[in-house]
Coordinates of C-alpha atoms in Angstrom, one line a residue:
M25 CA 122.0 55.4 -2.9
K26 CA 118.6 54.9 -1.4
K27 CA 116.6 52.1 -3.2
Y28 CA 112.9 53.8 -1.6
E29 CA 111.7 57.0 -0.5
A30 CA 109.1 57.0 2.4
T31 CA 107.0 60.0 3.1
I32 CA 104.9 60.0 6.5
I33 CA 101.9 61.6 6.3
P34 CA 99.6 62.3 9.5
R35 CA 95.9 62.0 9.1
T36 CA 93.0 62.6 11.4
F37 CA 89.7 60.9 10.8
H38 CA 86.3 61.4 11.9
F39 CA 83.7 59.3 12.7
K40 CA 80.4 59.8 11.2
Q41 CA 78.8 58.6 14.8
P42 CA 80.5 57.7 17.7
A43 CA 82.3 54.3 17.9
G44 CA 81.3 53.3 20.9
T45 CA 83.5 50.6 23.0
S46 CA 83.7 49.0 26.4
R47 CA 87.1 51.1 27.1
G48 CA 85.2 54.3 25.8
T49 CA 84.1 56.2 22.6
Y50 CA 85.8 57.4 19.5
T51 CA 84.6 59.9 17.6
E52 CA 88.3 60.7 15.7
R53 CA 91.2 58.7 15.1
T54 CA 94.6 59.6 13.9
S55 CA 96.8 57.5 11.2
W56 CA 100.0 57.9 9.6
L57 CA 99.7 57.2 6.1
I58 CA 103.3 55.8 3.8
E59 CA 103.8 56.9 0.6
L60 CA 106.4 54.9 -0.9
T61 CA 108.3 55.9 -4.3
S62 CA 111.3 53.9 -5.8
A63 CA 113.4 54.4 -9.1
D64 CA 112.6 51.2 -10.0
Y65 CA 108.8 51.8 -10.3
P66 CA 109.2 55.5 -11.9
S67 CA 105.3 55.7 -12.7
Q68 CA 104.0 53.9 -9.5
K69 CA 103.4 55.1 -5.8
G70 CA 102.7 52.8 -2.9
L71 CA 100.3 53.7 -0.2
G72 CA 100.2 52.2 3.3
E73 CA 98.5 52.8 6.6
C74 CA 99.7 52.6 10.1
A75 CA 96.9 53.2 12.4
P76 CA 97.4 52.4 16.1
L77 CA 94.9 52.6 18.4
P78 CA 95.2 54.6 21.6
D79 CA 94.8 52.4 25.1
L80 CA 95.0 49.2 22.8
S81 CA 97.7 48.8 20.2
C82 CA 101.3 47.3 22.1
D83 CA 102.9 50.1 19.9
A84 CA 100.9 53.0 20.2
S85 CA 102.9 56.1 22.2
A86 CA 103.5 59.6 22.3
D87 CA 106.5 59.4 19.9
Y88 CA 104.7 57.1 17.5
G89 CA 105.7 59.4 14.3
N90 CA 109.3 59.8 15.2
K91 CA 109.4 56.0 15.8
L92 CA 108.2 55.2 12.5
R93 CA 110.3 57.5 10.8
A94 CA 113.3 55.7 12.4
F95 CA 112.0 52.6 10.9
C96 CA 111.3 53.9 7.5
D97 CA 114.9 55.5 7.7
K98 CA 116.2 52.1 7.6
F99 CA 114.2 50.5 5.3
E100 CA 115.4 53.1 2.7
Q101 CA 118.7 52.6 3.8
E102 CA 118.4 48.5 3.3
G103 CA 116.0 48.2 1.3
T104 CA 114.0 45.2 3.1
I105 CA 111.7 45.4 5.9
D106 CA 113.5 44.8 9.2
Y107 CA 110.6 42.1 10.5
D108 CA 112.8 40.9 13.6
G109 CA 112.9 45.1 14.5
M110 CA 109.7 45.9 13.9
A111 CA 108.2 42.8 15.6
D112 CA 106.7 44.8 18.5
Y113 CA 105.3 47.6 16.4
P114 CA 102.5 45.9 14.2
S115 CA 100.8 48.8 13.1
M116 CA 103.7 50.3 11.6
L117 CA 105.1 46.9 10.2
F118 CA 101.5 46.8 8.5
G119 CA 101.9 50.2 6.9
L120 CA 105.2 49.1 5.6
E121 CA 104.0 46.1 4.0
T122 CA 101.1 47.6 2.4
A123 CA 103.0 50.4 0.9
L124 CA 105.6 48.1 -0.5
L125 CA 103.2 45.9 -2.0
H126 CA 101.0 48.4 -3.4
L127 CA 104.3 49.9 -5.3
K128 CA 105.3 46.6 -6.8
R129 CA 102.0 45.5 -7.9
G130 CA 101.2 49.1 -9.1
S131 CA 97.7 48.2 -7.9
A132 CA 95.4 48.3 -4.6
A133 CA 95.0 44.5 -5.8
L134 CA 97.6 43.5 -3.6
F135 CA 97.6 39.8 -4.2
D136 CA 96.1 38.0 -7.3
T137 CA 92.9 36.6 -6.0
A138 CA 89.5 36.1 -7.2
F139 CA 88.7 38.9 -4.9
G140 CA 91.7 41.3 -6.1
R141 CA 90.4 40.6 -10.1
G142 CA 86.9 41.7 -8.9
E143 CA 85.5 38.2 -9.5
A144 CA 84.3 37.5 -5.9
G145 CA 83.1 39.3 -3.0
I146 CA 84.0 38.9 0.7
P147 CA 81.0 38.0 3.0
I148 CA 81.2 40.4 6.3
N149 CA 79.5 40.5 9.6
G150 CA 77.4 43.6 9.9
L151 CA 78.7 45.6 13.0
V152 CA 76.5 47.3 15.8
W153 CA 78.8 49.3 17.9
M154 CA 77.9 50.2 21.8
G155 CA 75.3 52.7 22.5
S156 CA 72.0 52.8 24.3
H157 CA 69.5 50.1 24.0
D158 CA 67.5 52.1 21.5
E159 CA 70.4 53.1 19.7
M160 CA 71.9 49.8 19.4
L161 CA 68.4 48.2 18.4
C162 CA 68.0 50.7 15.9
R163 CA 71.7 50.2 14.2
M164 CA 70.9 46.5 14.2
E165 CA 68.0 47.2 12.2
D166 CA 69.9 49.1 10.1
K167 CA 72.2 46.1 9.3
I168 CA 69.8 43.7 9.1
N169 CA 67.7 45.7 6.6
Q170 CA 71.0 46.1 4.8
G171 CA 71.0 42.6 3.8
F172 CA 73.5 41.1 6.6
R173 CA 73.1 37.5 7.6
C174 CA 75.9 37.9 10.4
I175 CA 75.3 40.7 13.0
K176 CA 78.4 41.4 15.5
L177 CA 77.4 43.1 18.9
K178 CA 79.8 44.7 20.8
I179 CA 78.4 44.4 24.5
G180 CA 79.5 45.1 28.2
A181 CA 78.9 48.6 28.2
I182 CA 75.0 48.8 29.0
D183 CA 73.2 46.8 31.6
F184 CA 73.4 43.0 30.5
D185 CA 69.4 42.5 30.4
A186 CA 68.9 45.1 28.0
E187 CA 71.6 43.2 25.9
M188 CA 70.0 40.2 26.4
D189 CA 66.9 41.7 25.1
L190 CA 68.5 42.8 22.3
L191 CA 69.6 39.1 21.4
K192 CA 66.1 38.0 22.3
H193 CA 64.3 40.8 19.7
I194 CA 66.9 39.3 16.8
R195 CA 66.1 36.0 17.5
G196 CA 62.6 36.5 17.5
R197 CA 62.6 37.6 14.0
F198 CA 65.5 35.1 12.9
S199 CA 66.7 31.6 13.5
P200 CA 70.1 30.6 13.8
R201 CA 70.2 29.5 10.0
E202 CA 68.9 32.8 8.6
M203 CA 71.3 35.1 11.2
Q204 CA 74.6 34.3 12.6
I205 CA 75.2 36.3 16.2
R206 CA 78.7 37.2 17.6
L207 CA 79.4 38.7 20.5
D208 CA 82.4 41.2 21.2
A209 CA 82.7 41.4 25.0
N210 CA 86.2 43.5 24.8
C211 CA 87.1 41.8 28.3
A212 CA 84.1 43.4 29.8
F213 CA 83.1 40.5 32.0
K214 CA 84.6 39.7 35.8
Y215 CA 85.9 36.2 35.8
D216 CA 83.4 34.8 38.6
E217 CA 80.2 36.2 36.7
A218 CA 81.7 35.2 33.4
L219 CA 80.5 31.9 33.0
Y220 CA 77.0 32.6 34.2
K221 CA 76.6 35.0 31.9
L222 CA 77.7 32.9 29.0
E223 CA 75.3 30.3 29.8
L224 CA 72.4 33.0 29.8
L225 CA 74.0 34.3 26.3
S226 CA 73.9 30.5 24.9
Q227 CA 70.5 30.1 25.0
Y228 CA 70.4 32.5 21.7
A229 CA 72.5 30.3 19.8
I230 CA 75.4 32.4 19.8
H231 CA 78.0 31.8 17.0
S232 CA 81.0 32.8 19.6
I233 CA 82.0 35.5 22.1
E234 CA 85.1 37.2 21.7
Q235 CA 87.6 38.1 24.9
P236 CA 85.1 37.6 27.6
I237 CA 87.1 38.7 30.4
K238 CA 90.6 40.2 30.7
T239 CA 93.8 39.1 28.9
R240 CA 96.8 37.7 30.3
R241 CA 94.8 35.2 32.6
W242 CA 95.4 32.2 30.7
G243 CA 94.7 29.7 33.3
D244 CA 90.9 31.4 33.9
M245 CA 90.4 31.5 29.9
A246 CA 91.3 28.1 29.6
E247 CA 88.8 27.1 32.1
L248 CA 86.3 29.6 30.5
C249 CA 86.7 27.6 27.0
R250 CA 86.7 24.4 28.5
D251 CA 83.3 25.1 30.4
S252 CA 81.6 27.4 28.4
P253 CA 78.4 26.5 26.3
L254 CA 79.1 28.7 23.6
P255 CA 82.2 29.1 21.7
I256 CA 85.1 31.6 22.9
A257 CA 87.4 34.0 20.2
L258 CA 90.4 35.2 21.5
D259 CA 91.3 38.8 20.3
E260 CA 92.9 41.1 22.6
E261 CA 94.7 38.0 24.3
L262 CA 96.8 37.8 21.0
I263 CA 98.3 41.3 21.1
G264 CA 101.6 41.4 22.1
I265 CA 102.5 37.9 21.3
N266 CA 105.2 38.0 18.6
D267 CA 107.0 34.9 18.7
N268 CA 106.3 31.4 17.3
E269 CA 107.0 29.9 20.3
T270 CA 104.9 31.7 22.9
K271 CA 101.7 32.2 19.9
R272 CA 102.0 28.1 20.0
E273 CA 102.0 27.8 24.0
M274 CA 99.3 30.3 24.6
L275 CA 96.8 28.6 21.9
N276 CA 97.7 25.1 23.3
I277 CA 97.2 26.1 27.0
I278 CA 93.8 27.8 26.1
K279 CA 92.2 26.0 23.3
P280 CA 89.9 28.7 22.0
A281 CA 87.3 27.9 19.5
Y282 CA 88.6 30.6 17.3
I283 CA 91.2 33.5 17.1
V284 CA 90.1 36.6 15.4
L285 CA 93.2 38.5 13.7
K286 CA 94.0 42.3 13.0
P287 CA 97.1 42.7 11.2
S288 CA 97.4 46.4 12.3
L289 CA 97.0 44.5 16.1
H290 CA 98.8 41.1 15.7
G291 CA 101.8 41.3 13.8
G292 CA 101.1 42.8 10.5
M293 CA 100.3 40.7 7.4
R294 CA 103.2 38.3 7.8
G295 CA 102.0 37.9 11.8
V296 CA 98.5 37.0 10.9
E297 CA 99.8 34.5 8.2
E298 CA 101.6 32.9 11.1
W299 CA 98.8 32.7 13.7
I300 CA 96.8 31.3 11.1
K301 CA 99.2 28.9 10.3
I302 CA 100.0 27.9 14.0
A303 CA 96.0 28.0 15.0
G304 CA 95.3 25.6 11.8
E305 CA 97.7 22.9 13.5
L306 CA 96.0 23.1 16.5
N307 CA 92.5 23.0 15.0
I308 CA 91.5 26.3 15.8
E309 CA 89.6 28.5 13.4
S310 CA 89.7 32.2 12.5
W311 CA 88.7 34.9 10.7
I312 CA 90.5 38.4 9.8
T313 CA 88.8 41.6 10.6
S314 CA 90.0 45.6 10.3
A315 CA 90.5 47.8 13.3
L316 CA 89.0 51.1 12.2
E317 CA 91.3 51.7 9.7
S318 CA 90.5 54.0 6.9
N319 CA 90.0 52.6 3.4
V320 CA 94.0 52.1 2.8
G321 CA 94.1 49.8 5.7
L322 CA 90.8 48.1 5.2
N323 CA 91.7 47.3 1.5
A324 CA 94.8 46.0 2.4
V325 CA 93.5 43.7 5.2
A326 CA 90.6 42.4 2.9
Q327 CA 93.4 41.7 0.0
L328 CA 95.0 39.6 2.9
A329 CA 91.7 37.7 3.9
A330 CA 91.1 36.7 0.4
K331 CA 95.1 35.7 -0.3
M332 CA 94.6 33.6 3.2
Y333 CA 91.2 32.0 3.1
G334 CA 91.0 31.4 -0.7
D335 CA 88.6 32.2 -3.6
H336 CA 85.8 31.1 -1.8
V337 CA 85.2 32.7 1.4
T338 CA 82.4 31.5 3.5
M339 CA 82.8 32.3 6.9
A340 CA 81.9 36.4 7.7
Q341 CA 85.2 38.6 8.1
G342 CA 85.2 41.9 9.9
L343 CA 85.6 44.3 7.3
G344 CA 83.2 47.1 7.3
T345 CA 84.6 49.4 9.2
G346 CA 86.1 51.7 6.8
L347 CA 82.6 52.9 5.8
L348 CA 82.3 55.2 9.2
Y349 CA 84.5 57.8 8.3
T350 CA 83.1 61.6 6.9
D351 CA 86.3 61.9 5.5
N352 CA 87.5 58.9 3.9
I353 CA 90.1 58.1 1.2
P354 CA 88.8 56.7 -2.0
M355 CA 89.7 53.3 -2.6
P356 CA 88.5 51.0 -5.6
I357 CA 86.4 49.0 -2.3
E358 CA 82.7 48.6 -2.0
M359 CA 79.9 47.1 -0.3
R360 CA 77.0 45.1 -2.2
G361 CA 74.6 43.6 0.1
N362 CA 76.4 41.5 3.0
A363 CA 79.9 41.7 1.3
I364 CA 82.9 43.7 0.4
W365 CA 84.1 44.0 -3.2
F366 CA 87.0 45.2 -5.0
N367 CA 86.1 47.2 -8.3
T368 CA 88.4 46.9 -11.2
K369 CA 86.4 49.0 -13.4

């Protein structure tokens, strides 16, 4: 007799405005929701979200739904998550982990934390998507007016001088003490020009820049991290690295200042916990961010961040993207100023 029943529900979400990255622009995205029930919890349901990103997720494929169904069938039969078998399918693993926690807890508060009890918010960065100079300037002004004091700009899609002008605009209004600036290059810089660009960017007191060059060039990235005048964070570099020995080897070679963790890309909840543990042992800091999930996935990422970083999170996390959709799924999370809160009322 099966202990669990897993129903898979494909769902397409539509962006309020196009989300531009150096890889292209998203206007919609598809998730697979897992609805979990069990005779052991007769009055409860668990909901998780599997949200692969095309051209980025290591587990995105044409037969994604069929593969997910096979993993759910195995889970139904065995009653436990096959972490080894699902290691290379992080978005599926994250959705199943979330659904199981939701079912067992009987609440969207997946862990017992101050955040989950509605006692503390988590500070987040205000994300400015790529666009024209004027579009990015307008979006940046909106984030500042909303009260954000950590702004993250995706760069690499428009003229570099125009992007420099945006940074000059921020620094003309706010000192580094008043406004933290993070950049995400999404692998857009060519290696032979990267250091020069980093030197130019450093005059604006940048907190960090994510993934300036293409992945799987550990030697080149290590040189950049060594010589860069501003801290470098790894993001895409972590995708597809799912065993602890390789994680440690890569971080030891590159020695980044930060790693940026997305459960849907970096091994689900268990994988993120492993990354944080290994990075901490190497004195590498981290933060957690969502990956364009709906509110279902966003809530799970926020709950995980609260668990991993404690009841008084000070470093801004990347948890605001769930507000991008016109047809989102209601969850008890809300923005208050520059922080995300779990609403227990």
